[in-house]
GROMACS .gro file of C-alpha atoms in nm:
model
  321
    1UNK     CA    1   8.477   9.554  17.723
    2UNK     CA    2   8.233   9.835  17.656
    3UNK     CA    3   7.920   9.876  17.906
    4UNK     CA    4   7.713  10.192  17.799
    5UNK     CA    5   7.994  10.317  17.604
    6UNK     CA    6   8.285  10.276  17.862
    7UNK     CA    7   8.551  10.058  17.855
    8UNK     CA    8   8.585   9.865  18.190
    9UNK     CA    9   8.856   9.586  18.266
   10UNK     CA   10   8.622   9.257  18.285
   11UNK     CA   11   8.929   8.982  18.407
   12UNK     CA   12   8.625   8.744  18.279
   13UNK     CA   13   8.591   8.872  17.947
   14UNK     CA   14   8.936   8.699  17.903
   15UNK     CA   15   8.853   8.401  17.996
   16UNK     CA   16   8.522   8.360  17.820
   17UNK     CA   17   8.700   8.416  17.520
   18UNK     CA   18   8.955   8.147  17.636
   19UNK     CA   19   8.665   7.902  17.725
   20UNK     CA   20   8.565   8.048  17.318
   21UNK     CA   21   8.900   7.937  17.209
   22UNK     CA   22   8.894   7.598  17.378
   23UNK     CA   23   8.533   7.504  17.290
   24UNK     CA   24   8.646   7.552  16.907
   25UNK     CA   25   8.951   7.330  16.957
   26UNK     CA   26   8.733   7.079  17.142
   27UNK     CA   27   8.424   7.163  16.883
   28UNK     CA   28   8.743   7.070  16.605
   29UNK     CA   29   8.901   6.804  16.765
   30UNK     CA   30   8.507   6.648  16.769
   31UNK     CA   31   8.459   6.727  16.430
   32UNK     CA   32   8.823   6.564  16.338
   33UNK     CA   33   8.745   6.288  16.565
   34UNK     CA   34   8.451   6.241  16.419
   35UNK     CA   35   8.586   6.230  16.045
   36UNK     CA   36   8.808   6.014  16.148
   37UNK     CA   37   8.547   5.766  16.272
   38UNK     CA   38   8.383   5.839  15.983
   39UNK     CA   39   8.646   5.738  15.775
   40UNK     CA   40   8.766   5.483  15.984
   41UNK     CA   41   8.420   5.348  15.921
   42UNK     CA   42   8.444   5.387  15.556
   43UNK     CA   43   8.719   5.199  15.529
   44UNK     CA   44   8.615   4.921  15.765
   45UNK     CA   45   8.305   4.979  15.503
   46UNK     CA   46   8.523   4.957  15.174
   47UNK     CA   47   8.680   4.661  15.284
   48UNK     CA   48   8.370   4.484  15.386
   49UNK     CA   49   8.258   4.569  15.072
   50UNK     CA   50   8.548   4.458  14.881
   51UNK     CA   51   8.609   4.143  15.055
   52UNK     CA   52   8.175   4.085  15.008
   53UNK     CA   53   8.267   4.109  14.679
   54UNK     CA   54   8.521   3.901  14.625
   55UNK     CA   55   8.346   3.611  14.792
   56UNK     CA   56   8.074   3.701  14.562
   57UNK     CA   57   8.348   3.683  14.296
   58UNK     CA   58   8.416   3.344  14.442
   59UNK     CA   59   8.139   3.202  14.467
   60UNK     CA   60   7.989   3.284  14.140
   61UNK     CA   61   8.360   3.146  14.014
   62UNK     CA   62   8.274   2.820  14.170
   63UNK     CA   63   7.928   2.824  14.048
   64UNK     CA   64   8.074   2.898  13.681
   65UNK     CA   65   8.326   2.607  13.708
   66UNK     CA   66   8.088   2.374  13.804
   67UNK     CA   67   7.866   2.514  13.524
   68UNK     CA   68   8.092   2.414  13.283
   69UNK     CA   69   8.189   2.101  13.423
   70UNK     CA   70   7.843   2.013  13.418
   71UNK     CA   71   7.795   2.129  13.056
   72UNK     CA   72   8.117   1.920  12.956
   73UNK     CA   73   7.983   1.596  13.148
   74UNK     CA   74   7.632   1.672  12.981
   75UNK     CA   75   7.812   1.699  12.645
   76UNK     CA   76   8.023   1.410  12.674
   77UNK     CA   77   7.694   1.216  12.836
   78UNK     CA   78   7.494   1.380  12.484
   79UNK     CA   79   7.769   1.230  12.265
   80UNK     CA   80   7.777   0.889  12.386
   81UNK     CA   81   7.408   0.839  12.325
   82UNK     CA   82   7.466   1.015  11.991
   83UNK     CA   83   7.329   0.805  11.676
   84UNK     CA   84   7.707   0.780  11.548
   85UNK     CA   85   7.845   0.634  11.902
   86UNK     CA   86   7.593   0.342  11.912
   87UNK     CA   87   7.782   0.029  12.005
   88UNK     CA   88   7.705  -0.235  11.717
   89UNK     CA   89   7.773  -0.611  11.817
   90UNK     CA   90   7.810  -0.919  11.555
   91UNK     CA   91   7.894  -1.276  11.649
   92UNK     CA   92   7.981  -1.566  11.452
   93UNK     CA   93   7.875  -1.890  11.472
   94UNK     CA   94   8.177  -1.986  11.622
   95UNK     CA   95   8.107  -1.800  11.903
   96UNK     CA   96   8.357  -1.503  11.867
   97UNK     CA   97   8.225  -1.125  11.894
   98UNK     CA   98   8.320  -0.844  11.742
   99UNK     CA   99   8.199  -0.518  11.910
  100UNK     CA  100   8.234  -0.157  11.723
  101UNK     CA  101   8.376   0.052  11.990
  102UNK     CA  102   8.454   0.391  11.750
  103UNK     CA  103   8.227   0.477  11.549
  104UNK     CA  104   8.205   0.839  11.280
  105UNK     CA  105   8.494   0.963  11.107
  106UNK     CA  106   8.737   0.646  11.210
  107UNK     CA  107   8.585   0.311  11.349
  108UNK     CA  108   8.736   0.044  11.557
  109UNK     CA  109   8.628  -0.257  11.632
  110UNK     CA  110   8.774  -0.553  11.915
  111UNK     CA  111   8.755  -0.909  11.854
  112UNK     CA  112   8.708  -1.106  12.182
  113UNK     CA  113   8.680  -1.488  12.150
  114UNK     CA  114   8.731  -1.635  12.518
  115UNK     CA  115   8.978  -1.459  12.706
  116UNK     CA  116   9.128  -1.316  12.408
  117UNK     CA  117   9.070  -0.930  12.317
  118UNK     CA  118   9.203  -0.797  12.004
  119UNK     CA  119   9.201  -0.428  11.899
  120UNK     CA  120   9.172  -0.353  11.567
  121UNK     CA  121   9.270   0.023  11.460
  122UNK     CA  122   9.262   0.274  11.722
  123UNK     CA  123   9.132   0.608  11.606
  124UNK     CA  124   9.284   0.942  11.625
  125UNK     CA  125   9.416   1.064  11.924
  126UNK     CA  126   9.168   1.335  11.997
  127UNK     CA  127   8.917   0.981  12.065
  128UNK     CA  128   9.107   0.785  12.279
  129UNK     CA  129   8.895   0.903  12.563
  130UNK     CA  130   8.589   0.794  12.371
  131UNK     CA  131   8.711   0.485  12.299
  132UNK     CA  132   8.839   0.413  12.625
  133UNK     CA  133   8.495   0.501  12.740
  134UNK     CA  134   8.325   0.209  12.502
  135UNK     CA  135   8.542  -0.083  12.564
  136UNK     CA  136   8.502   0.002  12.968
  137UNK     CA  137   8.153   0.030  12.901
  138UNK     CA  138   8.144  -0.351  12.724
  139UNK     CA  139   8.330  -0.426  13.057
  140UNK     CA  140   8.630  -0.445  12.852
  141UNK     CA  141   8.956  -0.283  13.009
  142UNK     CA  142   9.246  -0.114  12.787
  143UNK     CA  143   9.496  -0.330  12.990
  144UNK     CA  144   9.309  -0.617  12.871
  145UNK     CA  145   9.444  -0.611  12.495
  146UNK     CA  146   9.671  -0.868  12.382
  147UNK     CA  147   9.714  -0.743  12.059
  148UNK     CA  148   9.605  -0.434  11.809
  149UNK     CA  149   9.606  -0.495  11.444
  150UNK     CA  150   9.651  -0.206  11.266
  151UNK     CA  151   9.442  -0.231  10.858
  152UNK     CA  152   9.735   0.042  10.784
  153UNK     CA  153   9.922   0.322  10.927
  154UNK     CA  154   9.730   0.630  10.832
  155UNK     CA  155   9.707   0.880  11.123
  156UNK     CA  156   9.356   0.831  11.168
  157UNK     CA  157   9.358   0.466  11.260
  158UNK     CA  158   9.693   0.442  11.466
  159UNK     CA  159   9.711   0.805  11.596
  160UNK     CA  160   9.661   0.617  11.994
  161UNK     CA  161   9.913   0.290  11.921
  162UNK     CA  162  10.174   0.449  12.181
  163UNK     CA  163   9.936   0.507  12.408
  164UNK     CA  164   9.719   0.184  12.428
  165UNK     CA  165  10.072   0.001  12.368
  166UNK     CA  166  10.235   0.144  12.702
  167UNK     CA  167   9.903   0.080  12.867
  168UNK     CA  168   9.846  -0.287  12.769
  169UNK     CA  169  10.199  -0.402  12.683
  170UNK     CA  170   9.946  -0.556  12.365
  171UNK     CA  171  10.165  -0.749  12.064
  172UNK     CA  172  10.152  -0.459  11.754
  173UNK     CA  173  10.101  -0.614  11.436
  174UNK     CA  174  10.158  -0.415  11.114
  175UNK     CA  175  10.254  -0.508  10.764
  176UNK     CA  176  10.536  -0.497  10.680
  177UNK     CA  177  10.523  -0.225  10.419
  178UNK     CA  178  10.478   0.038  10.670
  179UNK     CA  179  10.819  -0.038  10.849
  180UNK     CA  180  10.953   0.315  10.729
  181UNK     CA  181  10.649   0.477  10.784
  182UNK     CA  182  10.643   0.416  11.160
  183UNK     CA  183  10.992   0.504  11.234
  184UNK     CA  184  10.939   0.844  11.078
  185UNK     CA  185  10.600   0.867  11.284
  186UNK     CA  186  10.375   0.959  10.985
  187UNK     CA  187  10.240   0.754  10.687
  188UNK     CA  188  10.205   0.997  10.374
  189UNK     CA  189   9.834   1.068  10.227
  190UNK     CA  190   9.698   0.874   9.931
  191UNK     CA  191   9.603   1.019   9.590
  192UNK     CA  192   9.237   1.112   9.583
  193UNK     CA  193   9.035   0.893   9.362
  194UNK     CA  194   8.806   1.251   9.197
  195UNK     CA  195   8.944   1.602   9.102
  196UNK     CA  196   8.820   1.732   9.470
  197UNK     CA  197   9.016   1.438   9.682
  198UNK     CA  198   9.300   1.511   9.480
  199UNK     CA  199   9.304   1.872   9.543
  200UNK     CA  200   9.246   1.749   9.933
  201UNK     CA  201   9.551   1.525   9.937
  202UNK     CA  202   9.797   1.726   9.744
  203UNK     CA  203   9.685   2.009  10.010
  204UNK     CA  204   9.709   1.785  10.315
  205UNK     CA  205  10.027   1.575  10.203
  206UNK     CA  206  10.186   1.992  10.162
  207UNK     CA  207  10.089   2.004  10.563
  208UNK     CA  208  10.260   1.668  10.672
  209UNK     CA  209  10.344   1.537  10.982
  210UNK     CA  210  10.231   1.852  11.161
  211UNK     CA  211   9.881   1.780  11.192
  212UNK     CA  212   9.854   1.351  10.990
  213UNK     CA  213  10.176   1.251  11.189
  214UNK     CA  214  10.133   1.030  11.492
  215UNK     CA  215  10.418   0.935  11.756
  216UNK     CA  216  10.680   0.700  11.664
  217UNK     CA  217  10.561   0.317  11.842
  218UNK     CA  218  10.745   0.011  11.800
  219UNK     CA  219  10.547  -0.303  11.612
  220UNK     CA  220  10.624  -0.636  11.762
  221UNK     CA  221  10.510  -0.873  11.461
  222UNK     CA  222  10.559  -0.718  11.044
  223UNK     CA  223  10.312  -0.944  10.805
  224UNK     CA  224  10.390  -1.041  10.467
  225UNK     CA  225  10.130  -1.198  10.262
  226UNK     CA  226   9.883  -1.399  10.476
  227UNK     CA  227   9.928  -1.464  10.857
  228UNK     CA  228   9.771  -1.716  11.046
  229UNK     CA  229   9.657  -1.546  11.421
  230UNK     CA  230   9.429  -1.876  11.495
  231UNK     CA  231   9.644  -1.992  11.823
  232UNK     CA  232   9.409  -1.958  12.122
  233UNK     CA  233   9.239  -1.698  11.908
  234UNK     CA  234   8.944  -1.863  11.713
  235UNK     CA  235   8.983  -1.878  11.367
  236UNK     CA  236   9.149  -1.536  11.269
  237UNK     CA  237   9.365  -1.420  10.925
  238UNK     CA  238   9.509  -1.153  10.880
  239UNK     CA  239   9.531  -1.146  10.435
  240UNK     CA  240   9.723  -0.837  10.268
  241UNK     CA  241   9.460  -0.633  10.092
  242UNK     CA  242   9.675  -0.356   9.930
  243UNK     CA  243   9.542  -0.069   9.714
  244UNK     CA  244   9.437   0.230   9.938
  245UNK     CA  245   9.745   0.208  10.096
  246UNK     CA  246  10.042  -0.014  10.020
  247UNK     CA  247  10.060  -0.132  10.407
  248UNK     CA  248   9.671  -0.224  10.397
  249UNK     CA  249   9.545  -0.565  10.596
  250UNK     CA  250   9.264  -0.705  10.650
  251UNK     CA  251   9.107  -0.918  10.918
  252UNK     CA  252   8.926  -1.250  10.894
  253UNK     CA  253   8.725  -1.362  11.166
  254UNK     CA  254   8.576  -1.701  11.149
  255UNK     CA  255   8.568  -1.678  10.789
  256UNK     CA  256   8.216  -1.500  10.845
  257UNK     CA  257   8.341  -1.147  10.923
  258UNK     CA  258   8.598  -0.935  10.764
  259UNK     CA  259   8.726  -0.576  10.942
  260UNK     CA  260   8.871  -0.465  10.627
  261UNK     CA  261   8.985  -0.078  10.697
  262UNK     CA  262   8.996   0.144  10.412
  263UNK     CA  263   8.987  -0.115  10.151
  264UNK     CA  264   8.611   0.008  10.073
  265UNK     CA  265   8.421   0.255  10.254
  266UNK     CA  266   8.057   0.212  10.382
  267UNK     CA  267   7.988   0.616  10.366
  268UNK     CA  268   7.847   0.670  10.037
  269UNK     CA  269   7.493   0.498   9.951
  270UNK     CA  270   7.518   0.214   9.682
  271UNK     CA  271   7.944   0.246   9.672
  272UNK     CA  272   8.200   0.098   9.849
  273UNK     CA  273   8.505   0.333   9.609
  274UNK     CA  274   8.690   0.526   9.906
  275UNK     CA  275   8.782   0.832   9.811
  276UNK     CA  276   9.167   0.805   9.869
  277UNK     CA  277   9.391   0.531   9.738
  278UNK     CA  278   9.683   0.492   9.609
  279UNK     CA  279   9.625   0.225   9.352
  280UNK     CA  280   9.260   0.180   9.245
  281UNK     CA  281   9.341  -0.149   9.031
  282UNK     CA  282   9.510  -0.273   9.351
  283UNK     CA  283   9.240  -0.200   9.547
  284UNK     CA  284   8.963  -0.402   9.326
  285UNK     CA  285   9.203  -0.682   9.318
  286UNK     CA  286   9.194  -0.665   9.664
  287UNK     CA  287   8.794  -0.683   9.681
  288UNK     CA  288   8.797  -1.020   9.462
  289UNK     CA  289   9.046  -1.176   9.749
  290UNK     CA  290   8.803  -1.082   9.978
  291UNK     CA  291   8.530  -1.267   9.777
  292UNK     CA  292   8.668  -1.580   9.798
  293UNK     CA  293   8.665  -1.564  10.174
  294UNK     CA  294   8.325  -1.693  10.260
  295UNK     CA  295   8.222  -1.392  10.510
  296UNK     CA  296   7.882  -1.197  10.462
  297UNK     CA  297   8.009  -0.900  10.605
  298UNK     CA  298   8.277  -0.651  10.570
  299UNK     CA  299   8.320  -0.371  10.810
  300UNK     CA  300   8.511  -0.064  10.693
  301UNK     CA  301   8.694   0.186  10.856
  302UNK     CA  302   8.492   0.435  10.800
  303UNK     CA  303   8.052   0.405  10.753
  304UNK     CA  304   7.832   0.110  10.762
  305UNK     CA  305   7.872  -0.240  10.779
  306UNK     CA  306   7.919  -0.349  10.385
  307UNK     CA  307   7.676  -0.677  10.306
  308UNK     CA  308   7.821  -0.913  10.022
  309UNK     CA  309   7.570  -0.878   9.755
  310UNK     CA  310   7.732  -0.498   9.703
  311UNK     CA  311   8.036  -0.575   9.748
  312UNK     CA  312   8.011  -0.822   9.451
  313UNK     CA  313   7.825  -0.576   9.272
  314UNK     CA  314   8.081  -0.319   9.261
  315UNK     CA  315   8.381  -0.529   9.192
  316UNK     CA  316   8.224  -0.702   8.857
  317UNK     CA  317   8.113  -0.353   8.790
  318UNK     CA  318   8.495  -0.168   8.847
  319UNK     CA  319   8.611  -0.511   8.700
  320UNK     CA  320   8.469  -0.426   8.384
  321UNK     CA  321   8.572  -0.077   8.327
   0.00000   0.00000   0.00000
C-alpha cells in the first residue's frame, strides 16, 4: 500500500482484501441463495397456481355437467307437459280403456281391459324413452304387455318391437303380408298420394333401410282376414284394412273404438286422405269396412281422434270420384 506516497508492506492489506474476496462469495452465495428461494418459491407459486386452477377447472366442469343435466331434465320435464304429449284417455261402455301414450309425429295407444294390457304400435326408436315414460306414468309397466299389435310395419310404428319384445316377452301380432318385410328388417315406403309426397317417397325409398329400416324381431301370431283377440280380452278384432300399406290392420275395441293406423290421418283439418299409400281405392274400401263397425271413433296413427260423421263424409265423397 501507498501512505503519503510510499509503499509500505501492510500484512493486513492482504487480508482485507481476502475478507473483500470472501464477503463477495458470501454476498453471491446470498444472492444465489436467495434466487434460489426465490425460485423455489415461484415454483411452489406456479404450481399452486396451476393446481388452483385446475380445481377451478374442476369445479366449474362439475358445475357445467350438472348445468346440462339440469337443462336436459328441464327439457325432457318441458316436453312432457308439451301440448303434443298430453295423455288422452277414452273408455267404452264395456269398461275397457284405451290410453294414448305417443302422441306427434307417430301415436300409440294401449288397450287395458282388466289385467290385460295391449300395445298397439310402438313409435320410432328415438321415443321409446318417451313412451316408456307415459305408460309408467299411467302406472303401467313395459313388462306388463301381453301383446303389441302392430296397424303395419312401417319404421315409424314398429321401430321399438325388439326392444319392448325382449322386455315383456309380449305375443307380436302382424299380418301376414309383412312376413318378408320383417325378416329383411325394413318395410319399403308407399307412393305419395300429391306430386310433393311422391317426390318425398321416391327420395326416401332411394335412402332405404339406412335411416326407415328397423331391427329384424320375430312375430308370434301372422293375421289373415279378420281375427278374433276377444279371449280374456274384452271384445277386441283385429279386421285387415289394406290400402296405405298392404300389411295394414286395424283394431276394434268394443265395437265403439277403432285404432286404425295409417288407414286415415287426423292431421289435416276437414280430411282424413294420408298422404302416403299404396293403393288409394284400397284404402277407401277400407274406410266403408270400417263403417259398418258401429264405433264413433277412429284414432289414427298420426293427428286427432277422427269422429264418424267425417269419416262418412269423406268416403261417399272419394266414393264418388
Amino acid at each position: 500500500m501507498l501512505e503519503g506516497g510510499i509503499k509500505t508492506n501492510n500484512p493486513r492489506g492482504r487480508s482485507t482484501r481476502g475478507f473483500h474476496l470472501l464477503g463477495c462469495i458470501a454476498d453471491r452465495s446470498r444472492i444465489n441463495d436467495r434466487r434460489e428461494i426465490i425460485l423455489a418459491l415461484g415454483c411452489i407459486a406456479d404450481r399452486s397456481r396451476i393446481n388452483d386452477r385446475r380445481e377451478i377447472i374442476l369445479a366449474l366442469g362439475c358445475i357445467a355437467d350438472r348445468s346440462r343435466i339440469n337443462k336436459k331434465k328441464d327439457k325432457f320435464a318441458k316436453l312432457l307437459q308439451h301440448p303434443y304429449n298430453t295423455m288422452r284417455i277414452w273408455k267404452t261402455k264395456e269398461g275397457s280403456k284405451i290410453v294414448q301414450v305417443l302422441k306427434g309425429r307417430s301415436n300409440s295407444y294401449i288397450i287395458v281391459k282388466e289385467c290385460s294390457v295391449i300395445l298397439i304400435d310402438t313409435g320410432k326408436k328415438s321415443a321409446f324413452k318417451l313412451l316408456t315414460w307415459n305408460m309408467q306414468s299411467n302406472n303401467i309397466n313395459l313388462k306388463d304387455i301381453s301383446t303389441l299389435i302392430l296397424t303395419h310395419t312401417h319404421y315409424d310404428h314398429c321401430q321399438s318391437a325388439k326392444q319392448i319384445k325382449s322386455i315383456s316377452n309380449c305375443n307380436i301380432i302382424v299380418s301376414d303380408s309383412a312376413a318378408e318385410s320383417i325378416k329383411n328388417g325394413y318395410s319399403k315406403l308407399p307412393y305419395g298420394t300429391s306430386l310433393p309426397t311422391k317426390i318425398l317417397s321416391a327420395l326416401g325409398n332411394i335412402i332405404g333401410k339406412q335411416k326407415f329400416g328397423y331391427d329384424i324381431f320375430k312375430p308370434d301370431t301372422f293375421v289373415k282376414g279378420d281375427y278374433d283377440l276377444s279371449s280374456g280380452r274384452g271384445n277386441i278384432k283385429i279386421i285387415e284394412t289394406k290400402g296405405h300399406s298392404p300389411d295394414s290392420i286395424s283394431v276394434i275395441v268394443d265395437n265403439e273404438i277403432a285404432i286404425v293406423g295409417d288407414a286415415m290421418f287426423g292431421v289435416f283439418p276437414n280430411s282424413i286422405f294420408p298422404p302416403f299409400s299404396d293403393d288409394t281405392s284400397g284404402m277407401v274400401e277400407s274406410w266403408g269396412k270400417l263403417l259398418q263397425t258401429n264405433c264413433r271413433i277412429f284414432l289414427p296413427g298420426h293427428g286427432k281422434e277422427i269422429r264418424r260423421n267425417l269419416l262418412e263424409e269423406q268416403y261417399f265423397k272419394h266414393c264418388l270420384k
